[in-house]
Amino acid sequence: MLIEAFPYGLHPNDLELVYNELKRGRVGIVPTDSVYAFCCLSDQKSGFESICTLKHIDPKDALMSIVCKDMSQASEYFIQWPTPVFRMLNKNLPGPFTFILQSGHRAPSFLKNKRKTLGLRIPQHPVIRSIMTKMDMPLIVSSVLNDDDIGSFFTDSDLLISRYEKNVGFIVIDEGCVQEPSTVVDLTGDEPVIIRQSIHELKH
């Protein structure tokens, strides 16, 4: 199923279609304020495993993130943040950043790695934000990589569609998708560590 995004997000009818597909446990592809991402509901282990299959990775080695609608929801899935961490999150979210944090007891067990860390995203893209208004739980997300160009992302929506249309429940197309990866910051230590620097500068 192909869905076209509007500047404000999704048409209510399309939003309902996306909601129903996700509730059925399907995987979709959505634009974010960085790159296109696979997504599924955070309680769907089968969806998580499908994303791993699409990305050719072992679920045991998968490093994924969850998208939360706001800081309040995020606080339920991570251990309590020290004040400096909370301030940094508040300064940079919503935005095109992925923060690596210690996962809490509500985080899905199948997402927990050996370090018990998990990525947090709160994008400001209208499509993701409109989807999150319908959901009562986070989304699992992982960037869609272009298999034909190792390490790169899809910049051509036609190529994205031809590659994945038959493998996912829906694809939301936004021709204005930035196509620059998020800046990744590890906040599990005493000081922030930038794992991947993108065009997006971290506010300290």
Short mmCIF file of C-alpha atoms in Angstrom, two decimals:
data_model
loop_
_atom_site.label_atom_id
_atom_site.label_comp_id
_atom_site.label_asym_id
_atom_site.label_seq_id
_atom_site.Cartn_x
_atom_site.Cartn_y
_atom_site.Cartn_z
CA MET A 1 0.00 0.00 0.00
CA LEU A 2 1.39 3.38 -1.06
CA ILE A 3 0.40 6.51 0.84
CA GLU A 4 1.32 10.08 0.01
CA ALA A 5 2.18 12.44 2.84
CA PHE A 6 0.82 15.97 3.13
CA PRO A 7 2.72 18.90 4.68
CA TYR A 8 0.65 18.50 7.85
CA GLY A 9 1.14 14.72 8.04
CA LEU A 10 -1.38 12.13 6.88
CA HIS A 11 -4.96 12.44 5.69
CA PRO A 12 -7.28 11.02 8.38
CA ASN A 13 -8.30 8.12 6.12
CA ASP A 14 -4.66 7.24 5.42
CA LEU A 15 -3.82 7.56 9.10
CA GLU A 16 -6.53 5.02 9.88
CA LEU A 17 -5.07 2.63 7.29
CA VAL A 18 -1.60 2.96 8.80
CA TYR A 19 -3.01 2.48 12.30
CA ASN A 20 -4.81 -0.71 11.28
CA GLU A 21 -1.76 -2.15 9.52
CA LEU A 22 0.44 -1.52 12.55
CA LYS A 23 -2.14 -3.01 14.93
CA ARG A 24 -2.12 -6.15 12.77
CA GLY A 25 1.60 -6.48 13.39
CA ARG A 26 2.69 -5.32 9.94
CA VAL A 27 5.90 -3.46 9.17
CA GLY A 28 5.75 -0.14 7.32
CA ILE A 29 8.17 2.42 5.92
CA VAL A 30 7.75 6.04 6.97
CA PRO A 31 9.63 9.30 6.41
CA THR A 32 11.28 10.90 9.43
CA ASP A 33 13.17 14.14 9.99
CA SER A 34 16.27 12.19 8.97
CA VAL A 35 15.86 9.20 6.59
CA TYR A 36 13.13 6.71 5.73
CA ALA A 37 12.68 4.10 8.46
CA PHE A 38 11.10 0.70 8.90
CA CYS A 39 8.58 0.76 11.73
CA CYS A 40 6.32 -1.52 13.74
CA LEU A 41 4.58 -1.36 17.11
CA SER A 42 6.86 -1.86 20.09
CA ASP A 43 4.89 -4.86 21.40
CA GLN A 44 5.19 -6.75 18.10
CA LYS A 45 8.10 -9.18 18.27
CA SER A 46 7.11 -10.55 14.87
CA GLY A 47 7.35 -7.05 13.40
CA PHE A 48 10.78 -6.60 14.96
CA GLU A 49 11.91 -9.92 13.47
CA SER A 50 10.54 -8.90 10.07
CA ILE A 51 12.60 -5.70 10.17
CA CYS A 52 15.68 -7.77 11.00
CA THR A 53 14.96 -10.04 8.03
CA LEU A 54 14.53 -7.06 5.70
CA LYS A 55 17.84 -5.64 6.93
CA HIS A 56 19.65 -9.01 6.84
CA ILE A 57 20.68 -8.83 10.49
CA ASP A 58 20.49 -11.29 13.37
CA PRO A 59 17.84 -10.18 15.92
CA LYS A 60 20.37 -10.86 18.68
CA ASP A 61 22.70 -8.25 17.16
CA ALA A 62 20.03 -5.70 16.22
CA LEU A 63 20.49 -2.17 17.55
CA MET A 64 17.19 -0.39 17.11
CA SER A 65 15.41 2.64 18.48
CA ILE A 66 11.94 3.45 19.66
CA VAL A 67 9.98 6.53 18.65
CA CYS A 68 8.03 8.11 21.50
CA LYS A 69 5.41 10.81 21.19
CA ASP A 70 6.97 12.93 23.95
CA MET A 71 9.35 12.92 26.90
CA SER A 72 6.64 11.73 29.26
CA GLN A 73 6.07 8.55 27.27
CA ALA A 74 9.82 8.06 26.80
CA SER A 75 10.41 8.17 30.56
CA GLU A 76 8.35 4.98 30.91
CA TYR A 77 10.77 2.96 28.74
CA PHE A 78 14.14 4.11 30.08
CA ILE A 79 15.70 4.25 33.54
CA GLN A 80 15.41 7.57 35.36
CA TRP A 81 17.60 10.19 33.73
CA PRO A 82 20.16 12.26 35.65
CA THR A 83 19.46 16.00 35.44
CA PRO A 84 22.20 16.73 32.82
CA VAL A 85 20.83 13.99 30.55
CA PHE A 86 17.26 15.25 30.93
CA ARG A 87 18.36 18.78 30.05
CA MET A 88 20.20 17.60 26.93
CA LEU A 89 17.19 15.61 25.76
CA ASN A 90 14.93 18.60 26.31
CA LYS A 91 17.23 20.87 24.31
CA ASN A 92 17.40 18.57 21.28
CA LEU A 93 14.07 16.77 21.10
CA PRO A 94 11.88 16.72 19.12
CA GLY A 95 14.54 16.63 16.43
CA PRO A 96 16.75 14.49 14.15
CA PHE A 97 18.72 12.87 16.96
CA THR A 98 19.05 9.33 18.28
CA PHE A 99 20.05 9.13 21.93
CA ILE A 100 21.43 5.86 23.31
CA LEU A 101 20.13 5.36 26.86
CA GLN A 102 19.77 2.63 29.46
CA SER A 103 16.51 0.79 28.83
CA GLY A 104 13.95 0.43 31.59
CA HIS A 105 11.68 -2.41 32.70
CA ARG A 106 8.90 -1.49 30.24
CA ALA A 107 11.19 -1.71 27.23
CA PRO A 108 10.42 -4.87 25.22
CA SER A 109 12.72 -7.70 26.32
CA PHE A 110 13.41 -8.72 22.71
CA LEU A 111 14.94 -5.28 22.07
CA LYS A 112 17.40 -5.41 24.95
CA ASN A 113 21.03 -5.99 24.02
CA LYS A 114 23.94 -7.06 26.25
CA ARG A 115 24.48 -3.46 27.40
CA LYS A 116 20.75 -3.08 28.09
CA THR A 117 20.68 0.07 25.97
CA LEU A 118 18.11 1.36 23.52
CA GLY A 119 17.91 4.27 21.13
CA LEU A 120 15.38 7.05 21.73
CA ARG A 121 13.90 9.14 18.93
CA ILE A 122 11.27 11.87 19.12
CA PRO A 123 11.15 13.15 15.54
CA GLN A 124 9.49 16.38 14.53
CA HIS A 125 8.36 15.10 11.11
CA PRO A 126 4.58 15.60 10.72
CA VAL A 127 3.96 12.04 9.46
CA ILE A 128 5.52 10.39 12.50
CA ARG A 129 3.88 12.87 14.82
CA SER A 130 0.45 12.26 13.29
CA ILE A 131 0.92 8.49 13.61
CA MET A 132 1.95 8.81 17.24
CA THR A 133 -1.24 10.69 18.08
CA LYS A 134 -3.13 7.46 17.29
CA MET A 135 -0.83 5.10 19.17
CA ASP A 136 -0.75 4.26 22.86
CA MET A 137 2.77 2.84 22.66
CA PRO A 138 6.08 3.65 20.93
CA LEU A 139 7.16 2.47 17.50
CA ILE A 140 10.26 0.40 16.85
CA VAL A 141 12.22 2.08 14.05
CA SER A 142 15.34 1.33 12.03
CA SER A 143 16.78 3.19 9.04
CA VAL A 144 16.13 1.82 5.55
CA LEU A 145 19.47 1.22 3.86
CA ASN A 146 20.04 0.92 0.12
CA ASP A 147 21.42 -2.60 -0.43
CA ASP A 148 22.78 -1.60 -3.83
CA ASP A 149 24.98 1.12 -2.35
CA ILE A 150 26.44 -0.10 0.94
CA GLY A 151 26.05 2.37 3.78
CA SER A 152 23.79 4.74 1.85
CA PHE A 153 20.12 5.63 2.19
CA PHE A 154 17.33 5.88 -0.37
CA THR A 155 17.11 9.30 -2.00
CA ASP A 156 14.82 8.16 -4.83
CA SER A 157 11.31 7.21 -3.71
CA ASP A 158 10.73 5.16 -6.89
CA LEU A 159 13.69 2.94 -6.02
CA LEU A 160 12.43 2.61 -2.46
CA ILE A 161 9.00 1.54 -3.71
CA SER A 162 10.32 -0.96 -6.25
CA ARG A 163 12.57 -2.54 -3.61
CA TYR A 164 10.13 -2.84 -0.71
CA GLU A 165 6.52 -2.43 -1.85
CA LYS A 166 5.89 -6.20 -1.82
CA ASN A 167 7.67 -6.75 1.49
CA VAL A 168 5.93 -4.30 3.83
CA GLY A 169 2.36 -3.41 4.74
CA PHE A 170 2.63 0.22 3.66
CA ILE A 171 5.03 2.88 2.46
CA VAL A 172 4.43 6.55 3.20
CA ILE A 173 6.13 8.72 0.59
CA ASP A 174 7.27 12.26 1.32
CA GLU A 175 9.31 13.80 -1.49
CA GLY A 176 10.60 16.37 1.00
CA CYS A 177 12.24 13.76 3.23
CA VAL A 178 15.65 15.17 4.19
CA GLN A 179 17.63 11.95 3.61
CA GLU A 180 20.37 12.80 6.07
CA PRO A 181 20.86 10.32 8.93
CA SER A 182 20.25 11.34 12.51
CA THR A 183 23.10 12.37 14.78
CA VAL A 184 23.62 9.51 17.26
CA VAL A 185 24.67 10.34 20.82
CA ASP A 186 25.51 7.85 23.58
CA LEU A 187 24.34 9.17 26.95
CA THR A 188 25.08 6.07 29.01
CA GLY A 189 28.45 7.29 30.33
CA ASP A 190 29.64 10.24 32.37
CA GLU A 191 29.92 12.44 29.26
CA PRO A 192 27.97 12.47 25.96
CA VAL A 193 29.74 10.57 23.17
CA ILE A 194 28.82 11.32 19.56
CA ILE A 195 28.68 7.97 17.76
CA ARG A 196 27.65 9.43 14.40
CA GLN A 197 27.84 13.10 13.49
CA SER A 198 25.37 14.12 10.82
CA ILE A 199 24.51 17.61 9.60
CA HIS A 200 22.52 18.11 12.79
CA GLU A 201 24.54 19.79 15.54
CA LEU A 202 23.94 18.76 19.14
CA LYS A 203 22.92 21.50 21.57
CA HIS A 204 24.77 21.23 24.89
#
